[in-house]
Coordinates of C-alpha atoms (C1' of nucleotides) in Angstrom, one line a residue:
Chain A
X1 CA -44.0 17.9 -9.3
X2 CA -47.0 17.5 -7.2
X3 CA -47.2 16.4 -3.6
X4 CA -47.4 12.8 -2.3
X5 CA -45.6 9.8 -0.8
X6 CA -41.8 9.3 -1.5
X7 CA -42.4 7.2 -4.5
X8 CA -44.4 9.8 -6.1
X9 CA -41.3 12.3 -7.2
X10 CA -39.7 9.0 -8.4
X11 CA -42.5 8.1 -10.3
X12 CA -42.6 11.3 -12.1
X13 CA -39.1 11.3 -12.5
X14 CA -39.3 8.0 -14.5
X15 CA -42.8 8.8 -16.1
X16 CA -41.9 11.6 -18.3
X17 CA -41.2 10.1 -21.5
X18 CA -37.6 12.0 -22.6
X19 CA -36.2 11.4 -18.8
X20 CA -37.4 7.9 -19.3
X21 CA -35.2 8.0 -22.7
X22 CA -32.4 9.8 -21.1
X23 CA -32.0 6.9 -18.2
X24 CA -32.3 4.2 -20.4
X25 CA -29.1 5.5 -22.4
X26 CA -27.6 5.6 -19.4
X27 CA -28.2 2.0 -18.3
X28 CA -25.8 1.5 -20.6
X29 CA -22.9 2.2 -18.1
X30 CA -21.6 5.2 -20.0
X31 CA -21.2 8.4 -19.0
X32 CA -23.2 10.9 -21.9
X33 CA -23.0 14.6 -22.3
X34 CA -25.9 16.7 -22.1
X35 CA -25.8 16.9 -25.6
X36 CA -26.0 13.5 -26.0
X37 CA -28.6 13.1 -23.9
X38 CA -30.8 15.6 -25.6
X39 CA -29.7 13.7 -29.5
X40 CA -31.2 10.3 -27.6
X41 CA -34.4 12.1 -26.4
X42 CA -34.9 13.7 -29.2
X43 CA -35.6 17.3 -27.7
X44 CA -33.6 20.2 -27.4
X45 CA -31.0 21.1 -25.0
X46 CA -33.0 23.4 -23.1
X47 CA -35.1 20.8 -22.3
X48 CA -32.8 18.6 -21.3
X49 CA -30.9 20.9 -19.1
X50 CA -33.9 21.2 -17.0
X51 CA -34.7 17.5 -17.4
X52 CA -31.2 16.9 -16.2
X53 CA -31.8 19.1 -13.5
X54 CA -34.5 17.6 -12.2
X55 CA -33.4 14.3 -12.7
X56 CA -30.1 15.6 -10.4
X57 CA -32.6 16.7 -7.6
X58 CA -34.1 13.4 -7.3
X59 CA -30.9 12.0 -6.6
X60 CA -30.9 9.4 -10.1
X61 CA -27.8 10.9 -11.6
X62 CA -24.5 12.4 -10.8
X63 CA -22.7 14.8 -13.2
X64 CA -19.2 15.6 -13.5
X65 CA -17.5 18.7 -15.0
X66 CA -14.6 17.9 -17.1
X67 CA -13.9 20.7 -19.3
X68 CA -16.3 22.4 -21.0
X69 CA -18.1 18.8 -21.1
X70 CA -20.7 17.9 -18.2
X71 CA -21.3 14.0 -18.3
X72 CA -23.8 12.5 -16.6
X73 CA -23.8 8.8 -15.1
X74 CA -26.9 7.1 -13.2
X75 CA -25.9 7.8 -9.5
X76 CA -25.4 4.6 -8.3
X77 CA -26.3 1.1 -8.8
X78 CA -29.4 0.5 -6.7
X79 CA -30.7 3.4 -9.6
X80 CA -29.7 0.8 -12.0
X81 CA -31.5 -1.9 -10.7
X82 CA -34.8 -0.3 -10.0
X83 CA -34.3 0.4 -13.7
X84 CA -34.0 -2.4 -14.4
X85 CA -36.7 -3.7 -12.1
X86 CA -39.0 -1.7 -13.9
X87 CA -38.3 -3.0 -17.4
X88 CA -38.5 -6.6 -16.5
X89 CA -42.2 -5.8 -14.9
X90 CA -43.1 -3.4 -17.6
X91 CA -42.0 -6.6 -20.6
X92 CA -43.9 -8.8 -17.9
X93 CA -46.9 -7.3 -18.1
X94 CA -46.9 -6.8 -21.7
X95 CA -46.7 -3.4 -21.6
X96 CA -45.0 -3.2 -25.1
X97 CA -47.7 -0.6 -26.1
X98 CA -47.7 0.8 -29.5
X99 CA -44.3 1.8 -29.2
X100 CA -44.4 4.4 -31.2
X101 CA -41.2 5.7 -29.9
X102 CA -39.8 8.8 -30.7
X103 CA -41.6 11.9 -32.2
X104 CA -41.9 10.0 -36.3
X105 CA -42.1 6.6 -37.2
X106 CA -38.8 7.6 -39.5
X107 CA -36.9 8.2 -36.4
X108 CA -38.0 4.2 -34.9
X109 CA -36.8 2.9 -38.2
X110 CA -33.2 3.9 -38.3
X111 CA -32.0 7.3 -36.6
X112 CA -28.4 8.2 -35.6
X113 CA -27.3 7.4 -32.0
X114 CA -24.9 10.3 -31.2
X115 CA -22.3 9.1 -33.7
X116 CA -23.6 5.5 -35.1
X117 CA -27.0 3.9 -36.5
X118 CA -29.7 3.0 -34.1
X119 CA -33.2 2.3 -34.2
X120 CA -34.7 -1.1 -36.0
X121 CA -32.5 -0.5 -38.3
X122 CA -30.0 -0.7 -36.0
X123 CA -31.1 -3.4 -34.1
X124 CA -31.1 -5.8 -37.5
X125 CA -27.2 -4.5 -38.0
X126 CA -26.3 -5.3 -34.8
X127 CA -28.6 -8.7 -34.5
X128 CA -26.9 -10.1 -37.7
X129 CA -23.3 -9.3 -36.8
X130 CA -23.8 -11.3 -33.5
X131 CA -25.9 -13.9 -35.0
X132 CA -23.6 -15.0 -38.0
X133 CA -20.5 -15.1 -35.3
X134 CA -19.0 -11.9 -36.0
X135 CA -19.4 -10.2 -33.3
X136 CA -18.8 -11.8 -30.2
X137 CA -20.7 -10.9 -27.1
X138 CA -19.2 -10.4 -23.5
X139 CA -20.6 -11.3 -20.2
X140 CA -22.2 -8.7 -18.1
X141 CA -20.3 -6.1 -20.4
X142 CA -20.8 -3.8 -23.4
X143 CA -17.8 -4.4 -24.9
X144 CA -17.4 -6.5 -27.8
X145 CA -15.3 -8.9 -29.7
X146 CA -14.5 -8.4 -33.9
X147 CA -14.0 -11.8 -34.2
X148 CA -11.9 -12.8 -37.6
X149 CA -14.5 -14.1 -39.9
X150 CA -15.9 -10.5 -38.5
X151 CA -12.3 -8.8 -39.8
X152 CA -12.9 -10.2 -43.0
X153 CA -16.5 -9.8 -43.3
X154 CA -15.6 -5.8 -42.7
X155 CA -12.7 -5.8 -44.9
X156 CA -14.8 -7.4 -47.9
X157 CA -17.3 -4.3 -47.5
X158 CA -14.2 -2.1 -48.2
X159 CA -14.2 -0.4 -44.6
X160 CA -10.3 0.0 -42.9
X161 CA -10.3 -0.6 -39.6
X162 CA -6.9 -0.2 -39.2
X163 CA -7.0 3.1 -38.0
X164 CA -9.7 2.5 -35.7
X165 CA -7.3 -0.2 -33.6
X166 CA -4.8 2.9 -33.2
X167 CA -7.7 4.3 -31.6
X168 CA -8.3 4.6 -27.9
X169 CA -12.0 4.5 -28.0
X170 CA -13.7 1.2 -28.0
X171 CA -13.8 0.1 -31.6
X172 CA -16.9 -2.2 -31.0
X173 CA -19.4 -1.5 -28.0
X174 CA -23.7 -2.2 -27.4
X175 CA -25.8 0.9 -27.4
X176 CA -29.2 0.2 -25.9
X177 CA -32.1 0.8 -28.1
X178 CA -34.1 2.8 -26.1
X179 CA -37.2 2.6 -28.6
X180 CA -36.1 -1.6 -28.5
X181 CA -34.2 -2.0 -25.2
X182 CA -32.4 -3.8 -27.4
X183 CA -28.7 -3.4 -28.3
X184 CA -27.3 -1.8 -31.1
X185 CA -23.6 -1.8 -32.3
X186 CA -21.6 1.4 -30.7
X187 CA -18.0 2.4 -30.6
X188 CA -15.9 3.5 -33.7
X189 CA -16.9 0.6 -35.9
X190 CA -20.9 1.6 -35.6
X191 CA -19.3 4.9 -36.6
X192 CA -17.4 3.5 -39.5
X193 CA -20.0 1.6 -41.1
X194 CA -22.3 4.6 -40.7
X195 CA -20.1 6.4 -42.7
X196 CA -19.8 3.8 -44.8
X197 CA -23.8 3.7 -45.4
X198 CA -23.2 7.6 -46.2
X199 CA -20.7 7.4 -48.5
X200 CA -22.1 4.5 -50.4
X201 CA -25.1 6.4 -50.9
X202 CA -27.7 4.2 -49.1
X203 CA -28.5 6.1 -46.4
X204 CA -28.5 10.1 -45.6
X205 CA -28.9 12.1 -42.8
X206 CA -31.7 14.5 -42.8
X207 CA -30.7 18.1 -42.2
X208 CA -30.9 18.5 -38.9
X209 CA -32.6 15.8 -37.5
X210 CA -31.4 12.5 -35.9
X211 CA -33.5 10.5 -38.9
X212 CA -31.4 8.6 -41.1
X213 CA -33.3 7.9 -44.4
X214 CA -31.8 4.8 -46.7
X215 CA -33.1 5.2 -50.2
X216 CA -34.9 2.3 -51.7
X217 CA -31.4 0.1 -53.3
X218 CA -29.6 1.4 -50.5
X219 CA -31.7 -0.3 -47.8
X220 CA -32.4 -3.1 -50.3
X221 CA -28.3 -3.3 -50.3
X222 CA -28.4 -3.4 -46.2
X223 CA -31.1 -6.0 -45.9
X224 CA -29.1 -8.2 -48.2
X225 CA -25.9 -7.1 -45.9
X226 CA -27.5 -7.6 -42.8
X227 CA -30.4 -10.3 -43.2
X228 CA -33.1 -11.3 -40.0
X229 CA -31.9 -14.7 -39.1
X230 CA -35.6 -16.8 -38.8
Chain B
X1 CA -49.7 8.8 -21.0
X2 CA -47.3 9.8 -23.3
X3 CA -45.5 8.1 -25.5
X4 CA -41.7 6.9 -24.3
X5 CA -39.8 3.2 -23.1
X6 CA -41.9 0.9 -21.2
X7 CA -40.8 2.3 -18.3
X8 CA -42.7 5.3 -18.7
X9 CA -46.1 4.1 -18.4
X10 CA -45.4 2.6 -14.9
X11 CA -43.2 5.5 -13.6
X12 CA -46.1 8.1 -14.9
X13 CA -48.5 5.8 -13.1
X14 CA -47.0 5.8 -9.6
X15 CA -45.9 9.4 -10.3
X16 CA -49.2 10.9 -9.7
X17 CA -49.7 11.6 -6.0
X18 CA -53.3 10.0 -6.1
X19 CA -52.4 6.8 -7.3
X20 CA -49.1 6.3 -5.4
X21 CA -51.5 7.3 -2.3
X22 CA -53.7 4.5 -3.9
X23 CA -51.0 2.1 -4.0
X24 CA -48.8 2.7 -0.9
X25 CA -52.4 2.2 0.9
X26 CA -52.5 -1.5 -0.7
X27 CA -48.8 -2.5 0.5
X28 CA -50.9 -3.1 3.6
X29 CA -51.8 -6.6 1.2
X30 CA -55.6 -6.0 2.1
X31 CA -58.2 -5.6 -0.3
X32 CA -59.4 -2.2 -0.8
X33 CA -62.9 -1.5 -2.1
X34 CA -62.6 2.3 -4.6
X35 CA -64.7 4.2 -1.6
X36 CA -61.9 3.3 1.1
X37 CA -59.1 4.1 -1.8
X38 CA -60.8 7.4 -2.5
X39 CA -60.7 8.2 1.4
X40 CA -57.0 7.1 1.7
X41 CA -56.4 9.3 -1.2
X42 CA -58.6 12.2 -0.7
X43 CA -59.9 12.6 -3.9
X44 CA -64.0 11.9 -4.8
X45 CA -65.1 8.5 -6.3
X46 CA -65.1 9.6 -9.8
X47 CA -61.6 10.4 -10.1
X48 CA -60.7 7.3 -8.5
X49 CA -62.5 5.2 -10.7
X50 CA -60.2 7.0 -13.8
X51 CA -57.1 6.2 -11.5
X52 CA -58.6 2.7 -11.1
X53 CA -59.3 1.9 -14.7
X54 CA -55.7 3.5 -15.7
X55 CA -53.9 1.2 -12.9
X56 CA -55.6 -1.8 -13.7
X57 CA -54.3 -1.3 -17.6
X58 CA -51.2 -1.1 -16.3
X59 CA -51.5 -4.3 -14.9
X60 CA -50.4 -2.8 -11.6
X61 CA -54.1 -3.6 -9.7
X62 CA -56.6 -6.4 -10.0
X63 CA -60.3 -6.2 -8.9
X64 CA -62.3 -9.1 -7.7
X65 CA -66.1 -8.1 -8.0
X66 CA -68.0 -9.3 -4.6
X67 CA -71.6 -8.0 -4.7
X68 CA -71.5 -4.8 -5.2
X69 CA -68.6 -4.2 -4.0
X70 CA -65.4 -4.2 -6.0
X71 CA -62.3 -5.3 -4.1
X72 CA -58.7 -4.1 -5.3
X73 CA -55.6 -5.5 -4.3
X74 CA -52.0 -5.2 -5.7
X75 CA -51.6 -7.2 -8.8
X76 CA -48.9 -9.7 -8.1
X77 CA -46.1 -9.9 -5.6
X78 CA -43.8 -8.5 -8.0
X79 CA -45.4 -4.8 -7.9
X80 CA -45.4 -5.4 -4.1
X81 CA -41.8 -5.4 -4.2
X82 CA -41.5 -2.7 -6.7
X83 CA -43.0 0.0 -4.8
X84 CA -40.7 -1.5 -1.5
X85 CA -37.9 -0.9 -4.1
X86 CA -39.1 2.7 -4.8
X87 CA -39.5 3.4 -1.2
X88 CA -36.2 2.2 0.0
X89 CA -34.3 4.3 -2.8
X90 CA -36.8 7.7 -2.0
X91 CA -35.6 7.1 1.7
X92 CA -32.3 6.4 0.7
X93 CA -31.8 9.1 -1.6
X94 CA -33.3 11.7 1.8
X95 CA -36.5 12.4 -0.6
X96 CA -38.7 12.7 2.9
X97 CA -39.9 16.1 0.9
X98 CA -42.3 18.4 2.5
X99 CA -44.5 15.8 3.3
X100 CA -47.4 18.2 2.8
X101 CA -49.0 15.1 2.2
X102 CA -53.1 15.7 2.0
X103 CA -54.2 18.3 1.2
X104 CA -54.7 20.3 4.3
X105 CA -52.5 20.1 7.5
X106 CA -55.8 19.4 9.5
X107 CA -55.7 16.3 7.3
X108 CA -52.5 15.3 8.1
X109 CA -53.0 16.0 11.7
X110 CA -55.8 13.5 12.1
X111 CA -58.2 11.8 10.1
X112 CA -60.9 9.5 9.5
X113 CA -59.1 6.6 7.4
X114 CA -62.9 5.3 6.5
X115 CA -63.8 4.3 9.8
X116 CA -60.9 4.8 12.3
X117 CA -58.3 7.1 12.9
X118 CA -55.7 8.0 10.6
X119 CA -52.9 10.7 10.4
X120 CA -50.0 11.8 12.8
X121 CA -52.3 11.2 16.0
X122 CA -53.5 7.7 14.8
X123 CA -49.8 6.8 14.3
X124 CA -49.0 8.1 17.4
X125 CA -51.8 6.0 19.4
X126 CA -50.7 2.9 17.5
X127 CA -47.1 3.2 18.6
X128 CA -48.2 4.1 22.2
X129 CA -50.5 1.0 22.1
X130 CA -47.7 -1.1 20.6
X131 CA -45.0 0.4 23.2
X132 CA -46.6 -0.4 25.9
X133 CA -47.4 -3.8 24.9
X134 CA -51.1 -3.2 25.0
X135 CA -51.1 -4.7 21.3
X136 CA -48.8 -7.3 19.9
X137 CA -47.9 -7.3 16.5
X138 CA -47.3 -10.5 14.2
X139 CA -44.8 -11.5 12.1
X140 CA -45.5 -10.8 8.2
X141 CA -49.1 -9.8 8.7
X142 CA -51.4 -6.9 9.8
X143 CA -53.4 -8.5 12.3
X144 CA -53.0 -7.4 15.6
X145 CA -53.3 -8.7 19.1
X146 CA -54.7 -7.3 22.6
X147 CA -52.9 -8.6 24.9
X148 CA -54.8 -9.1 28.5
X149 CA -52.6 -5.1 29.6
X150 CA -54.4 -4.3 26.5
X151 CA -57.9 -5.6 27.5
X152 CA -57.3 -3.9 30.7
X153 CA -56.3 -0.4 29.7
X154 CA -59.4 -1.0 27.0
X155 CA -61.8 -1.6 29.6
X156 CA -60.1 1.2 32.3
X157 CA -61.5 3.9 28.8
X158 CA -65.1 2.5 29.5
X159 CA -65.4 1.0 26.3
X160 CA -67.2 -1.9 26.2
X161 CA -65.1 -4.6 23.5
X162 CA -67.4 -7.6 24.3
X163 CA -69.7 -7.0 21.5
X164 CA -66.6 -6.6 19.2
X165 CA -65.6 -10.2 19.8
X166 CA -68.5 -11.5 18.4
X167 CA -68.2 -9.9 15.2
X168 CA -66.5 -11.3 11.9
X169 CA -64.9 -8.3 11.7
X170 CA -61.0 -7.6 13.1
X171 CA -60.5 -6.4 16.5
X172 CA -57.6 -4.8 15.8
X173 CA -55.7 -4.7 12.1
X174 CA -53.0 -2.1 11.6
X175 CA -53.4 0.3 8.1
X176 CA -50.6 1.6 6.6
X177 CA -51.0 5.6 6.8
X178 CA -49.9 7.1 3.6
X179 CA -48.8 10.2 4.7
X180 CA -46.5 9.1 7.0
X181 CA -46.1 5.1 5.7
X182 CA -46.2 3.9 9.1
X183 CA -49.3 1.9 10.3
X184 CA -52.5 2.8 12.9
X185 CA -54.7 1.0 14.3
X186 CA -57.6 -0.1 11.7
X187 CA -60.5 -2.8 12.8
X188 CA -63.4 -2.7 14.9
X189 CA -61.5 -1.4 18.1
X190 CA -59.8 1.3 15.8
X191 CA -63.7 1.8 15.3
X192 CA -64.8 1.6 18.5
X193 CA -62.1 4.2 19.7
X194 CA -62.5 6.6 17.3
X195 CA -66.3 6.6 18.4
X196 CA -65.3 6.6 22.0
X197 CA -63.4 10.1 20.8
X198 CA -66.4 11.4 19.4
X199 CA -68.7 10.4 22.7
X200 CA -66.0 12.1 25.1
X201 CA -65.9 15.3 23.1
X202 CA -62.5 14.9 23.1
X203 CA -62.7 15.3 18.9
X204 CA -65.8 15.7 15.8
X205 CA -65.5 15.3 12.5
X206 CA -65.9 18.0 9.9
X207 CA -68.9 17.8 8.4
X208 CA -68.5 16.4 4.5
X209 CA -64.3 16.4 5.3
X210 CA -62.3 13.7 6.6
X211 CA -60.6 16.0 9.3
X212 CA -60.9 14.7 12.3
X213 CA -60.9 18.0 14.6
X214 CA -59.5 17.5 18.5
X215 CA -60.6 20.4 21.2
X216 CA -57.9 21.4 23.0
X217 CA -58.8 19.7 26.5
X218 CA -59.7 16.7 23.9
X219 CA -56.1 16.6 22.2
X220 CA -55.1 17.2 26.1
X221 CA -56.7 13.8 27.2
X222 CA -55.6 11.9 24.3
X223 CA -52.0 13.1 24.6
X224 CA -51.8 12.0 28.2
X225 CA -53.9 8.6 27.5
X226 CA -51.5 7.6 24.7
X227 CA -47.9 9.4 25.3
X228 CA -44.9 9.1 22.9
X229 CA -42.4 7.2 24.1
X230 CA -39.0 9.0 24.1
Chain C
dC1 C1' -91.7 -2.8 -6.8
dT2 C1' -88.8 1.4 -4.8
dA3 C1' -84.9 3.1 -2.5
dA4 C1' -80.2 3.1 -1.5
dT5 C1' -75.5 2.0 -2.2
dG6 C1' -71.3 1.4 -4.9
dC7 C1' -69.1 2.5 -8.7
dT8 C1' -68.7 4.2 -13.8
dT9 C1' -69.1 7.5 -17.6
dC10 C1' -69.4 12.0 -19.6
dG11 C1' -68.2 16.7 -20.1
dT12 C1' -65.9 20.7 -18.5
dT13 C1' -62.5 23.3 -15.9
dT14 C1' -58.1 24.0 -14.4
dA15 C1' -53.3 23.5 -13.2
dT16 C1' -49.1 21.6 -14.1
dG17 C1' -45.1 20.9 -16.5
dA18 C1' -42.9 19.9 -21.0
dT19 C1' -41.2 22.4 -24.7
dC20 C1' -38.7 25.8 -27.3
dG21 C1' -36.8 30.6 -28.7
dA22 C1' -33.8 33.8 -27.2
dA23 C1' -30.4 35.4 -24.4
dG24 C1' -26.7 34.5 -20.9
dT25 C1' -22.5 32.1 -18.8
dA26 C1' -18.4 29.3 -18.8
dT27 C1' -14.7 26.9 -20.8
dG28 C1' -11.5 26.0 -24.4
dA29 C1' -9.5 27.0 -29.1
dA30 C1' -7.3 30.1 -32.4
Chain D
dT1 C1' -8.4 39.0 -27.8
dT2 C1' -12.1 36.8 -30.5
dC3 C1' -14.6 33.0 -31.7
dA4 C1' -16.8 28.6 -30.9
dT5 C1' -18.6 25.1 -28.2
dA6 C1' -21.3 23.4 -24.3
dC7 C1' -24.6 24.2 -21.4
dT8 C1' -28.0 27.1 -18.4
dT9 C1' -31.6 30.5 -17.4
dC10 C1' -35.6 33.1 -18.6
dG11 C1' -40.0 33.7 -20.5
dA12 C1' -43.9 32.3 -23.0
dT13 C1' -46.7 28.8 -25.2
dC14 C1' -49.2 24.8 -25.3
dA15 C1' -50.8 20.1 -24.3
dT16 C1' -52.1 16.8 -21.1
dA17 C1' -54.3 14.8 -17.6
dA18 C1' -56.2 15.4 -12.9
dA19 C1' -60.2 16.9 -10.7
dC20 C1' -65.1 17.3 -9.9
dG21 C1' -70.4 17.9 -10.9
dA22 C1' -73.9 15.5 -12.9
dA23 C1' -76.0 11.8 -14.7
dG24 C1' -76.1 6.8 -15.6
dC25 C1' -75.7 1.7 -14.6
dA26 C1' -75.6 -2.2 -11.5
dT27 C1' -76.5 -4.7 -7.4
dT28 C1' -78.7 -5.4 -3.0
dA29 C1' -81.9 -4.2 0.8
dG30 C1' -86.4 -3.5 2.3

DNA sequence: CTAATGCTTCGTTTATGATCGAAGTATGAA
DNA sequence: TTCATACTTCGATCATAAACGAAGCATTAG
């Protein structure tokens, strides 16, 4: 990182296209492994150790040990905000470039997110959920609501949830998009019906790589699931 | 640019030294013209004109053609308050780095800024000035004013300001130094004291560099005409 | 007109830093 | 203890973009 004024190590910071990826996961609130991290980035963990690293030095993100698991958080809120700052000029100006996102236009379409189904793919899931009622978005949070037409609408496909309310983790949460910085459903009913695409044969997961390829009636069967409202 | 969130084009843009040197120079609100960016930034015209052209894409600069001139000035308010937002986290966060700042520390030492004094000796005679309550600094803008102590102390050097006043030009407008981000004193008395430097002996400029280059009885002198205050 | 200034474009060099493979450390599980 | 997981460090490769010289275009001055 090259000399300069004060903003220029933030700059850099922010300009490098996996840390870029990297912090917008973490606007998200949560606090992500380094392993998550490095599946959101797309790159591997070497990388992203030293991208974490640098990241660290510039003061935009905290770690803290817990077991044999390091998680990382923004560091504070004014990080957020500048963030967030920066998105709002960036869709301002129109700066919606190409967007080719990650490395293949496979991986835009519909990748995993860590544990559940992002991408456009995941974008339309999570869009239609909301749209028909149910889910049930909360204010200034990523937690959501199942609502019941939503219970029913899960039960129908032939996914239990029950076990998933025994749970402690979240069973519903928004992931931001990073290649949309738009929300996608998290928490262990994004895992569930991820599964659920798997074991109904729609969708598998290429070997390892974060792409999630739907065959043709399988993503036929989704778009019927989970239509764009116009 | 690389490919990454929407973030990423702005961070990478501010995140090269050059540019932020660019930008931090036009915080000052004034128009630039590319010659008096390049000298800010210490670069030759060329490359400027590739930084130009890459920060107007981004919608960060706009130019305003004006004979043949071409006047640049931040784009909008809201990547004014941007780069404050940067700045205050760097500070915040202690990035004060190295502060190599140009390339040299000749350059940082002292320096033309196109036509007046720039660098830790120009800041230091704009504080001294402004201490002493020779100049008089207005709210929310960079014009300055000699007060009558001022025209005194002016006249005491043996530099002759009457001509000066008849000019469209400033008297006195301060310039935001980018190595250090504080302001010195720009305008035609920034000129006129500069020359008044170079007629005394006290300092020269290296030929085809922007260092300005103090003898020792010169740096002396100057030292003793414009103390720090403690 | 010619000359000079202000800036841009082109082509090449060069340096930086992102990336990954391979190996190493640390923590927890069996 | 031994293995596995989670992450880091080292070393080498490779791609990008910053920089400048040289030449070109545009505008104004004389």
């Amino acid at each position: 990182m090259k000399e300069g004024p004060d903003i220029t190590l933030l700059g850099s910071l922010i300009g490098d296209p996996a840390r870029a990826n990297m912090l917008t996961a973490l606007m998200s609130g949560k606090a992500l492994t380094a392993s998550e991290l490095a599946a959101e980035a797309g790159i591997t963990l070497q990388t992203t150790s030293a991208h974490l690293g640098k990241l660290e030095g510039g003061g935009l993100i905290r770690q803290r040990k817990q077991g044999r698991h390091r998680y990382f958080t923004l560091a504070d809120e004014d990080v957020g905000s500048l963030l967030e700052t920066m998105m709002g000029l960036a869709a301002k100006k129109g700066h919606t470039r190409t967007r080719t996102g990650p490395k293949a236009p496979a991986l835009r379409k519909a990748r995993v997110c860590y544990n559940h189904l992002a991408g456009e793919l995941g974008v339309q899931m999570y869009d239609s959920l909301l749209s028909r009622g149910f889910l049930l978005a909360q204010e200034d949070e990523d937690m959501l609501i199942l609502s019941d037409q939503g219970r029913d609408f899960i039960a129908d496909l032939g996914v239990d949830i029950s076990p998933l309310n025994q749970s402690r983790r979240p069973l519903c949460k928004s992931c931001l998009d990073w290649s949309a910085r738009r929300s996608h459903l998290a928490g262990s009913l994004g895992t569930a019906l991820l599964e659920h695409f798997y074991h109904k044969g729609w969708a598998k997961r290429i070997e390892g790589q974060r792409i999630v390829e739907f065959s043709r009636p399988g993503e036929f069967s989704f778009q019927k699931l989970f239509p764009l409202q116009t």
